[in-house]
Coordinates of C-alpha atoms in Angstrom, one line a residue:
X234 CA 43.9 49.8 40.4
X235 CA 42.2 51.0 43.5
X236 CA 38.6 53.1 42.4
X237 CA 36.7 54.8 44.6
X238 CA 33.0 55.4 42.8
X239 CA 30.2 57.9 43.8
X240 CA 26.5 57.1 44.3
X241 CA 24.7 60.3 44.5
X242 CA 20.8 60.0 46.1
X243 CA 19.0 59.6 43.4
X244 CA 21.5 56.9 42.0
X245 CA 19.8 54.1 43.4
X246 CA 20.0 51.8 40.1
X247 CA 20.5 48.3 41.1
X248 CA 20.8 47.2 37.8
X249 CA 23.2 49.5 36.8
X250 CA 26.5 47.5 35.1
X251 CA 29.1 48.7 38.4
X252 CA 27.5 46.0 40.2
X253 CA 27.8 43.0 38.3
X254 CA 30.8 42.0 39.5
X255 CA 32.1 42.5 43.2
X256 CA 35.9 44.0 43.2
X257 CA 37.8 44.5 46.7
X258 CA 39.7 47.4 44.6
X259 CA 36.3 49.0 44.3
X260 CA 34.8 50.9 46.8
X261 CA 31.0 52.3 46.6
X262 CA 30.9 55.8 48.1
X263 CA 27.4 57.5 49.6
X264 CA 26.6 60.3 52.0
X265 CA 23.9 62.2 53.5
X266 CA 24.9 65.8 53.0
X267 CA 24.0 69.3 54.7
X268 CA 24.7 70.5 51.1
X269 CA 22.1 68.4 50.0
X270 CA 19.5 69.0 52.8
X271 CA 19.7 72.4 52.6
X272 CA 20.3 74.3 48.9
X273 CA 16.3 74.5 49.0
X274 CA 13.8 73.5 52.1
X275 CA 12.6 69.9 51.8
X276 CA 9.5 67.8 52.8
X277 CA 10.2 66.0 56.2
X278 CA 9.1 62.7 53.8
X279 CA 11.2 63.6 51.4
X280 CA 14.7 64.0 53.4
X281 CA 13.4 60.5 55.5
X282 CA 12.7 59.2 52.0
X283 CA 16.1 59.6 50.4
X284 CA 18.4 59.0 53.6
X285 CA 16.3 55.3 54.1
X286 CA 16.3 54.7 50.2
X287 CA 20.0 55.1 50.4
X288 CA 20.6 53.4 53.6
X289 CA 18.9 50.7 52.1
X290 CA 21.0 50.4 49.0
X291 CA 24.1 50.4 50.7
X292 CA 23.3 47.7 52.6
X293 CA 22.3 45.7 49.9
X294 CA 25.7 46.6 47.7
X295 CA 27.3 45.3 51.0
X296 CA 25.2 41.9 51.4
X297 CA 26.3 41.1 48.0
X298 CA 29.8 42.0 48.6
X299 CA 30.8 45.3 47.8
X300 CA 32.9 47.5 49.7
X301 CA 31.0 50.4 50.7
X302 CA 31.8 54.1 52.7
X303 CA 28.3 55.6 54.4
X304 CA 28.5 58.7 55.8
X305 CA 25.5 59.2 58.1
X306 CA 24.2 62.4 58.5
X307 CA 25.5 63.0 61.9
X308 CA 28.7 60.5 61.3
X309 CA 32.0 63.0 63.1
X310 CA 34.1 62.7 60.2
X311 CA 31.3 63.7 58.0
X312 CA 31.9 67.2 56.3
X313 CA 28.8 68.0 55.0
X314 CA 30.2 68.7 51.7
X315 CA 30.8 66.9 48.5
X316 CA 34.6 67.8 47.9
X317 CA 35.9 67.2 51.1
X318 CA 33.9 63.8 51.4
X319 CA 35.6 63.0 47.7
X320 CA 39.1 64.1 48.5
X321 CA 39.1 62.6 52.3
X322 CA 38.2 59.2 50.9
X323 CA 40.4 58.9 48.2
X324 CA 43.1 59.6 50.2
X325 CA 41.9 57.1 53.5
X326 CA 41.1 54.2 50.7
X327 CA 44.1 55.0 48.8
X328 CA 42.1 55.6 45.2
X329 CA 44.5 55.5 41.9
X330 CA 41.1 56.5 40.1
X331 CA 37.8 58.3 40.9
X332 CA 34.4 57.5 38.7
X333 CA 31.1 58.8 39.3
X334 CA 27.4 58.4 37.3
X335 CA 26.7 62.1 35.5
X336 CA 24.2 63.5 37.4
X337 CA 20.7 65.0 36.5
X338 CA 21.0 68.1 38.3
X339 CA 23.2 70.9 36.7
X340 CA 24.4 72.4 39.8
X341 CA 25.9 68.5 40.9
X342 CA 27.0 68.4 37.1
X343 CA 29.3 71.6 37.6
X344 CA 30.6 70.9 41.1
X345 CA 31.4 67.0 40.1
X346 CA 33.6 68.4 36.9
X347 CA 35.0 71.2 39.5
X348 CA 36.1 68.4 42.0
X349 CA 37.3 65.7 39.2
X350 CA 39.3 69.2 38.1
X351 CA 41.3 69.4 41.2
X352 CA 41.8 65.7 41.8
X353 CA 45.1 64.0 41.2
X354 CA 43.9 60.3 40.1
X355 CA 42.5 59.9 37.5
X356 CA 39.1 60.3 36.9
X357 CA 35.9 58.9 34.4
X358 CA 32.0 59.1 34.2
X359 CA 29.4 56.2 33.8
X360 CA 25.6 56.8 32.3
X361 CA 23.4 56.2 35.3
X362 CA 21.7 53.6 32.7
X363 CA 18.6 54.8 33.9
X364 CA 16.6 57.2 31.0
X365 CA 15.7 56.1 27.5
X366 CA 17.2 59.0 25.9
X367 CA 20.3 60.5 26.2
X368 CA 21.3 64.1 27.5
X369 CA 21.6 65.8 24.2
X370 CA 19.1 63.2 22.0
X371 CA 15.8 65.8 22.6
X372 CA 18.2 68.5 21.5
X373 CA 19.4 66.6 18.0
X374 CA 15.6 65.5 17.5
X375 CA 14.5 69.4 17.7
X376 CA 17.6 70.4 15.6
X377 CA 16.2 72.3 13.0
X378 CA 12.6 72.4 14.1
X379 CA 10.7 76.3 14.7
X380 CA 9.4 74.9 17.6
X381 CA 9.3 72.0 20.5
X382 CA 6.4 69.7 20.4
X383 CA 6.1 66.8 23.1
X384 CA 3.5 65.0 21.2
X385 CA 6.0 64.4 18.2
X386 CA 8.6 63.7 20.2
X387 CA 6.1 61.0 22.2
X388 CA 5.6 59.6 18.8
X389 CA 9.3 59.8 17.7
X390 CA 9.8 57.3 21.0
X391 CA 6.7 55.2 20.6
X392 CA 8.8 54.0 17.3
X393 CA 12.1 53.9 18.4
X394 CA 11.1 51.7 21.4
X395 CA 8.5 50.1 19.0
X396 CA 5.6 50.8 21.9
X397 CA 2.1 50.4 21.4
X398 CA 2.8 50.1 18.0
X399 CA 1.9 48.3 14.6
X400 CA 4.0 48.5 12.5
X401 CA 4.8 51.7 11.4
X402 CA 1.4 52.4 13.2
X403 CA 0.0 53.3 16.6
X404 CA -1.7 50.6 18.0
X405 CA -5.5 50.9 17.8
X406 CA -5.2 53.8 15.3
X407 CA -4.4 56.5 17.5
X408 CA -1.4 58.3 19.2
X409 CA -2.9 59.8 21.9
X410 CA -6.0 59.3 24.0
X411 CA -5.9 62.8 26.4
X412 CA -9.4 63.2 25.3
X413 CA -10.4 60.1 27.0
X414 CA -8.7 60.7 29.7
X415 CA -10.5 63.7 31.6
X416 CA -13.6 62.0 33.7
X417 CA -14.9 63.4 36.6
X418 CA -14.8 60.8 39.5
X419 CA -18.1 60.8 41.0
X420 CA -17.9 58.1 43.6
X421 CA -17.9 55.3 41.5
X422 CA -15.8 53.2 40.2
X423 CA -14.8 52.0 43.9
X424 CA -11.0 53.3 44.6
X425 CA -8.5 50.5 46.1
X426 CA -6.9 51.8 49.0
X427 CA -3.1 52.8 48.0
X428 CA -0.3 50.8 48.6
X429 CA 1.7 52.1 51.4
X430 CA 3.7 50.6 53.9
X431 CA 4.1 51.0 57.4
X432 CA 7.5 51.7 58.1
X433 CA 9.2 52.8 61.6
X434 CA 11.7 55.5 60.8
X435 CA 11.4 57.3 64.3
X436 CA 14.8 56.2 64.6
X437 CA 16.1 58.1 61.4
X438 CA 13.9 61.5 62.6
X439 CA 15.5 61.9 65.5
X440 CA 18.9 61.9 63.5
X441 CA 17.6 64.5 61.4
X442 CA 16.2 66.6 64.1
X443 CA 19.7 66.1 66.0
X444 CA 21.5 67.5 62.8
X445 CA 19.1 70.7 62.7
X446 CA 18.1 70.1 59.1
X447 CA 15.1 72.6 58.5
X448 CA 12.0 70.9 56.8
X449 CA 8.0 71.5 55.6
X450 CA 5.6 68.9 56.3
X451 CA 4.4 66.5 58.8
X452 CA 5.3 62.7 59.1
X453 CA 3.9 59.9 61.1
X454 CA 7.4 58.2 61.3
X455 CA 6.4 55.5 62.9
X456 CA 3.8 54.9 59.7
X457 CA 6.7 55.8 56.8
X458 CA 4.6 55.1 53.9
X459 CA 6.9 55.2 50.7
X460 CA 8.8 52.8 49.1
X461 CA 12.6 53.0 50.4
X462 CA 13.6 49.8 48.3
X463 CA 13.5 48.3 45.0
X464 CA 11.1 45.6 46.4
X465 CA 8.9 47.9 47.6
X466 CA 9.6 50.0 44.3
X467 CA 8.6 47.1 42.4
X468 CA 5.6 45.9 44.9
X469 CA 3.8 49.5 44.4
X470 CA 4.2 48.7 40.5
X471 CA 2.5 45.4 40.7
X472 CA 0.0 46.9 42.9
X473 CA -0.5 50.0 40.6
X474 CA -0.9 47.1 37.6
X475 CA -3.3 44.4 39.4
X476 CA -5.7 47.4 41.2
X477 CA -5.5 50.7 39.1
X478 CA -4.2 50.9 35.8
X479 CA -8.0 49.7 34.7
X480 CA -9.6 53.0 35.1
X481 CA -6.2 55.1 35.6
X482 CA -6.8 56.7 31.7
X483 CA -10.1 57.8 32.7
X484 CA -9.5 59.6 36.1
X485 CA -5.6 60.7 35.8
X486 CA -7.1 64.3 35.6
X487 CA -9.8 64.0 38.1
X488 CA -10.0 65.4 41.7
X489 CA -11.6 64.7 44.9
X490 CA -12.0 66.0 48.3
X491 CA -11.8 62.5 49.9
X492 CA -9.8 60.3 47.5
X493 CA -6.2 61.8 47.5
X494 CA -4.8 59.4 45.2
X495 CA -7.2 58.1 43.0
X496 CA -5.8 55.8 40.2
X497 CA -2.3 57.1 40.3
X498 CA 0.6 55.0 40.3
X499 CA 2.6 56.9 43.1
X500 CA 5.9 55.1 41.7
X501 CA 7.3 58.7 40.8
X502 CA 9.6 58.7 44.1
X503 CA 11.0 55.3 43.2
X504 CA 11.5 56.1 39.2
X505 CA 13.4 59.5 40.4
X506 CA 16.0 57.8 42.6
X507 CA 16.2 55.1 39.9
X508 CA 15.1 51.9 41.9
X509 CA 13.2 50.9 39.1
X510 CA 13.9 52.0 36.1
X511 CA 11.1 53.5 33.0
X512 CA 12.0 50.3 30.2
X513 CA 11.0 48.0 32.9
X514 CA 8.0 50.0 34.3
X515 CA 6.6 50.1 30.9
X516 CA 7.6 46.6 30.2
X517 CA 5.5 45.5 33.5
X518 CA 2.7 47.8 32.8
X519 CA 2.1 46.7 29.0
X520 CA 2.5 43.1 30.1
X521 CA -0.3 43.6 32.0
X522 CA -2.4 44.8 30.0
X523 CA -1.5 42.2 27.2
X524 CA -2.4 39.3 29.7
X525 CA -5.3 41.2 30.1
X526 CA -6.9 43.4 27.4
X527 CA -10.4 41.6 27.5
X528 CA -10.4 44.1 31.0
X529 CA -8.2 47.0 30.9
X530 CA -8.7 49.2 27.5
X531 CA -6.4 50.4 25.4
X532 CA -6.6 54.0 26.7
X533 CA -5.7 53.5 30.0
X534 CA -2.1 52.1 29.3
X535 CA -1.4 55.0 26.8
X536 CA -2.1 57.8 29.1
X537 CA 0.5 56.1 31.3
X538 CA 2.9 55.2 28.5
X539 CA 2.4 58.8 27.1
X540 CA 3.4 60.1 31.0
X541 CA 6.5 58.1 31.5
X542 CA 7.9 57.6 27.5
X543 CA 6.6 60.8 26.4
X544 CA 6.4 63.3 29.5
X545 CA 9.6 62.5 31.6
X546 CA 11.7 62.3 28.8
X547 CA 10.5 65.4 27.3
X548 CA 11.4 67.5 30.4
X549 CA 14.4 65.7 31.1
X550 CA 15.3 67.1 27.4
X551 CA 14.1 70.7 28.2
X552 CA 16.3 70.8 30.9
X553 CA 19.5 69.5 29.5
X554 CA 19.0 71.6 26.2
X555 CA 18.2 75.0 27.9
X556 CA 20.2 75.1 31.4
X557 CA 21.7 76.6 32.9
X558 CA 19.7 80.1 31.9
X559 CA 16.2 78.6 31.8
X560 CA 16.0 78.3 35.8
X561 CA 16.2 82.4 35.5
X562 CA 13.6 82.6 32.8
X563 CA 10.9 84.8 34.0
X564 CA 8.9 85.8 30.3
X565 CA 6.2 87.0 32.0
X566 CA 7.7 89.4 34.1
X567 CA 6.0 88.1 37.6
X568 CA 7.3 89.5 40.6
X569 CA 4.6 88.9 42.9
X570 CA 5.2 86.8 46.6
X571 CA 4.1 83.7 46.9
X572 CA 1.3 84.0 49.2
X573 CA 1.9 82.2 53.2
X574 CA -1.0 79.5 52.6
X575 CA 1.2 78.1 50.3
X576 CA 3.0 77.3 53.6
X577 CA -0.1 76.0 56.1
X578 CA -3.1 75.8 53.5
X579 CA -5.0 78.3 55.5
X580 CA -7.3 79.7 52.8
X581 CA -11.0 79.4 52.6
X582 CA -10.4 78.3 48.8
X583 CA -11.4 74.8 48.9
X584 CA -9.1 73.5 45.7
X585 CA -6.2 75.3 47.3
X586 CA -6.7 74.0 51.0
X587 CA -7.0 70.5 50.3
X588 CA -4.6 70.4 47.6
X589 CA -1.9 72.5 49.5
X590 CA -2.9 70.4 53.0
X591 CA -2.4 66.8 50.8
X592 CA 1.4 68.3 50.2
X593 CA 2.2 69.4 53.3
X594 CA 0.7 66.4 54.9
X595 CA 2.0 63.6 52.5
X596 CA 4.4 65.2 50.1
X597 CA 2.6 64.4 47.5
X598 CA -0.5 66.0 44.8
X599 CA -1.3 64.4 41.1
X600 CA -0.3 66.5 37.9
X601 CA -3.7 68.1 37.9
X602 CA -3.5 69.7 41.3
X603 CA -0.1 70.8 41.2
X604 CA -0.9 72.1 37.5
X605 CA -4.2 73.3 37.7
X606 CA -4.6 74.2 41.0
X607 CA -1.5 75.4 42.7
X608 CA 0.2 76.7 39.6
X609 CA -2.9 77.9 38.0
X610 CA -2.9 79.8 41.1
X611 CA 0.4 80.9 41.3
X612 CA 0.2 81.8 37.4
X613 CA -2.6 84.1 37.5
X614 CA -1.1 86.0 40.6
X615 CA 1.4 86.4 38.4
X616 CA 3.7 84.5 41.1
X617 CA 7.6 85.2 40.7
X618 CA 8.2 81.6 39.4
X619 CA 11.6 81.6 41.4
X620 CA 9.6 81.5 44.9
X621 CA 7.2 78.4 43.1
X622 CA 10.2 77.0 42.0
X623 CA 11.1 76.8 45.8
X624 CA 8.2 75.3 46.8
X625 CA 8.0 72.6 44.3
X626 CA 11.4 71.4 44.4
X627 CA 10.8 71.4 48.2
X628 CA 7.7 70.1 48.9
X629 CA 7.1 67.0 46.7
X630 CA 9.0 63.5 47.5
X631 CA 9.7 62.9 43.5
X632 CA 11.4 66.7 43.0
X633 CA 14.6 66.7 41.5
X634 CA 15.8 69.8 39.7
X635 CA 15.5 68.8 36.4
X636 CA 11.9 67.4 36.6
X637 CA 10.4 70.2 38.9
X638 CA 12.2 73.1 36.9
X639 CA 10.7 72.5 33.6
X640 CA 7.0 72.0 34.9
X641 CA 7.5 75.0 37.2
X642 CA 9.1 77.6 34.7
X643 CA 7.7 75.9 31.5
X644 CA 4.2 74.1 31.7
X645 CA 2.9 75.8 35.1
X646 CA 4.1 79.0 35.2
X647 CA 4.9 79.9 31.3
X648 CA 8.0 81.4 32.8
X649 CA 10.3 80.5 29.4
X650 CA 7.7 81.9 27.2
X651 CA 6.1 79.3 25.4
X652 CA 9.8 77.0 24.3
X653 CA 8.2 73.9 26.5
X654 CA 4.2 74.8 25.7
X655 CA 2.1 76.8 23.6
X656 CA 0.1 78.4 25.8
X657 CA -0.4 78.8 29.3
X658 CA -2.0 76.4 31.6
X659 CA -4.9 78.6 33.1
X660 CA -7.9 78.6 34.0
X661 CA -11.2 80.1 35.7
X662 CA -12.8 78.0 38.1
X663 CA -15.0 76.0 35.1
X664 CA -12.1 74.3 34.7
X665 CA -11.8 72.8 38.5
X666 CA -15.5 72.6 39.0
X667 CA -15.9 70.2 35.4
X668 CA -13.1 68.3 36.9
X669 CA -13.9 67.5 40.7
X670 CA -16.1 68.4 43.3
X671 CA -13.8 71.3 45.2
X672 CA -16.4 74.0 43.9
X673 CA -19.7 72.1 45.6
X674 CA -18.2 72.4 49.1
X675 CA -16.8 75.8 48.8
X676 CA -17.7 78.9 50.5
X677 CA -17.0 81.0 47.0
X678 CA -19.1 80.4 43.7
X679 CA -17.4 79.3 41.0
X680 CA -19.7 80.7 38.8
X681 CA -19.6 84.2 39.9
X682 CA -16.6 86.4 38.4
X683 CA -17.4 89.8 41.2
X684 CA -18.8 90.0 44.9
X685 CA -17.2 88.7 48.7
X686 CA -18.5 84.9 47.5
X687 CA -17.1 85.3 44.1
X688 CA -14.3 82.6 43.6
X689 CA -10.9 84.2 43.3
X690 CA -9.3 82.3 40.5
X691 CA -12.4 83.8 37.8
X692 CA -11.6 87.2 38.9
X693 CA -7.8 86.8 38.7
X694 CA -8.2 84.3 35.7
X695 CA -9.8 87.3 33.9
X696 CA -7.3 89.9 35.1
X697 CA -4.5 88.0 33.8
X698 CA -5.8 88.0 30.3
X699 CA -6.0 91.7 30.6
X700 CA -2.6 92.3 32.3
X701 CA -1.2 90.1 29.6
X702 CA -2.6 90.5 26.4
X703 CA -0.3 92.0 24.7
X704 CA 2.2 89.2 25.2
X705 CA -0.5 86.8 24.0
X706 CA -1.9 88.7 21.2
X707 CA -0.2 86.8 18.6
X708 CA -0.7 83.5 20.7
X709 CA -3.5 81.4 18.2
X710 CA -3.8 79.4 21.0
X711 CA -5.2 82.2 22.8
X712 CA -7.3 83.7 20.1
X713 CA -10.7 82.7 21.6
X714 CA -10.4 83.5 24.7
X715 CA -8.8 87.5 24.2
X716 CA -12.0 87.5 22.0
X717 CA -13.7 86.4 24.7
X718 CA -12.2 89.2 27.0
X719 CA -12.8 91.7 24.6
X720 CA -17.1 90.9 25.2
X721 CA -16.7 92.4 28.6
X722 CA -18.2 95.0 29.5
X723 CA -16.0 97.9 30.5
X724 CA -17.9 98.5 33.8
X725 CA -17.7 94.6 34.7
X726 CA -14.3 94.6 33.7
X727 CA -13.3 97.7 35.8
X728 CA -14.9 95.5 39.2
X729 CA -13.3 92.1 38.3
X730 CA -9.5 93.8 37.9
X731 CA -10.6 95.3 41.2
X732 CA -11.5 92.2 42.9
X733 CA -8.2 90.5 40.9
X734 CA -6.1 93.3 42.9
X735 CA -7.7 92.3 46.1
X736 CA -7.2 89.0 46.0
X737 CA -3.0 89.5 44.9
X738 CA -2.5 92.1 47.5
X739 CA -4.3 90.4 50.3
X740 CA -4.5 86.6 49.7
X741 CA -4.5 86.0 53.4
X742 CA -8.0 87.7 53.2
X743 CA -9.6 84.8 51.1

């Protein structure tokens, strides 16, 4: 029987069973899509990222014998959209049966069953054999349950994959080392410089320019520096493992004007189109510290383990359990517009600038600045978490839907209401001052709540508590600080809502 199978962009898995044997009845089919380029405005990175990461695993399907049909962006017979693509090449390869990998994203989910509907072959689905959990296992673990923890469902995995375990028990007596993991880097320990490549994709630009695909972002494109391969995938882990995973516990949450990337891994582009995969990440990674526990301590492996095992799975969960309405959950009622430094980092707030100036300039920003600083932001100017949404799922290289929803609407913006985490993520500037050196070189004072040199997230961080409390009120999370709100005094209060209102209603001002 003649089969023509679907690789979507973030199906990159070459380990994935379909390829263990070559069949000239079997064709692979891939294409760069307008539909995909444009349902949201991408990262120049990211759209050279995916087109050369798939480029590069057809070729390597076809070096090893599989028949493969590539549709270039600017190919003629290109349509642009998934159907016609589908239904074209079925009928040019003469297909008896179409098969595809479920995708991760809903909206791909509902147009693949749509397509598979109208098809006259028949038709099947494959796991991408990529996550350690199924679609619907978060759901049956919860089943039940008043309410959705990660850190049990961490644990529940920890077992089930028997990971940093004992026994029954965690290994070294404890399930979770976040306490250890928030240092301040001052400087010291001395930062290896990342593992990039040097890649010439000037080439591929000018394709994309040609098609008039709209992006965000800069590139050097003659200095590409993400991996676009599995050996490159799997050369950033080694490098990640042999230069950073020794202090990566300790720093994961720390920030810095002139290290960008600190200890972090950057693998999350190559995990998201599946070139490596999270069993063998963690496999390499906890090797590594095995063959070499006399140097790297315990609690910098878990806070990576608890990010991949715990973390990614979690989400993935979220999203598979509460789509399709949780990408219109808005609890919080925010309506406000996302302000335009989002979009050229000009703002004399030194967190924001940097952070927002990393994105645009390498489509990329750790958990704690797109957290803590962008979203804290966006949070406490009470952001409509539809236009964040945008700007997350556009702006990073690792954004697919179903990772970049449920941060955005769950742990950033608290946009579901507390389902994904107890309480919000905000805070005053304290927060970013204890945890890097932003506040030292900027022009506001992040001690100061009122007054022109005042920083803006105290005042709005304040305000927000206010504006919100009722929601809260029953929150125990959030018990200390409405008691905290409540010392105020009415006359301070009155002049920090005022400065809050200035800074929402004229961010371009600060």
């Amino acid at each position: 029987m003649r089969t023509l199978r679907l690789i979507l962009g973030d199906q990159l898995n070459h380990n994935h069973s379909w390829y263990r044997e070559t069949d000239d009845r079997v064709t692979y089919l891939m294409a760069e899509m307008r539909q995909e380029t444009d349902y949201v405005t991408h990262h120049i990175q990211k759209v050279l990222g995916f087109f050369q990461s798939m480029r590069n695993f057809a070729a390597e399907l076809e070096e090893k014998g599989h028949q493969v049909k590539y549709f270039r962006i600017n190919d003629e017979d290109n349509t642009q959209q998934l159907e016609s693509i589908i239904s074209n090449t079925v009928e040019a390869t003469g297909a008896e049966c179409f098969e595809y990998q479920l995708p991760d994203e809903y909206r791909l989910d509902l147009q693949l069953k749509d397509i598979t509907q109208n098809l006259e072959i028949k038709t099947a689905t494959a796991d991408t054999e990529h996550f350690l959990t199924s679609r619907e296992e978060l759901t049956e673990f919860f089943k039940g349950k008043k309410q959705l923890l990660m850190e049990s469902f961490y644990r529940y995995m920890r077992k089930k994959h028997n990971i940093l375990m004992d026994g029954k028990e965690p290994e070294g007596g404890k399930w979770n080392y976040d306490k250890s993991n928030r240092k301040k880097w001052k400087g010291e320990p001395e930062i290896p410089h990342e593992r990039g490549f040097r890649k010439d994709l000037s080439g591929l630009l000018k394709e994309i320019e040609d098609a008039g695909i709209e992006t965000i972002g800069t590139v050097d494109a003659a200095l590409f520096s993400w991996p676009t391969s599995r050996a490159d995938a799997l050369s950033v882990l080694n490098y990640f493992c042999k230069n950073l995973l020794v202090h990566f516990g300790d720093y994961q949450d720390a920030m810095h004007t002139k290290e960008k990337f600190l200890f972090h891994s950057r693998i999350s582009f190559a995990l998201n189109t599946k070139m490596i995969g999270p069993a063998e990440t963690l496999e390499k990674v906890i090797g590594y510290y095995r063959e070499n526990s006399g140097e790297i301590q315990l609690s910098q492996v878990e806070g990576f383990v608890r990010q991949v095992l715990g973390w990614r799975e979690y989400m993935r969960g979220i999203y598979w359990k509460e789509m399709p309405s949780y990408a219109n959950r808005n609890e919080l009622d925010n309506k406000n517009p996302l302000p335009s430094f989002f979009w050229d980092a000009e703002t004399r707030m030194n967190c924001l600038h940097h952070s927002i100036k990393q994105s645009l300039e390498d489509a990329y920003a750790h958990h704690i600045q797109r957290l803590m600083i962008t979203g804290n932001y966006a949070l406490l100017a009470q952001t409509d978490p539809a236009e964040v949404d945008q700007w997350y799922l556009g702006i990073y290289i690792d954004a697919i839907e179903w990772v970049e929803l449920t941060n955005t609407r769950g742990m950033s913006q608290f946009a579901d209401g507390g389902l994904l985490a107890t309480k919000p993520y905000v805070s005053s500037a304290n927060y970013i001052n204890k945890m890097g050196n932003y506040c030292s070189e900027c022009k506001y004072s992040h001690t100061k709540k009122t007054g022109e040199n005042a920083c803006p997230f105290n005042s709005l961080y304040w305000n927000f508590l206010h504006e919100k409390r009722s929601y809260f009120k029953d929150n125990q999370r959030m018990s200390l600080m409405l008691s905290l709100l409540d010392k105020i005094e009415p006359d301070e209060l009155k002049a920090i809502r005022e400065r809050a209102a200035d800074v929402i209603r004229n961010p371009g001002n600060f």
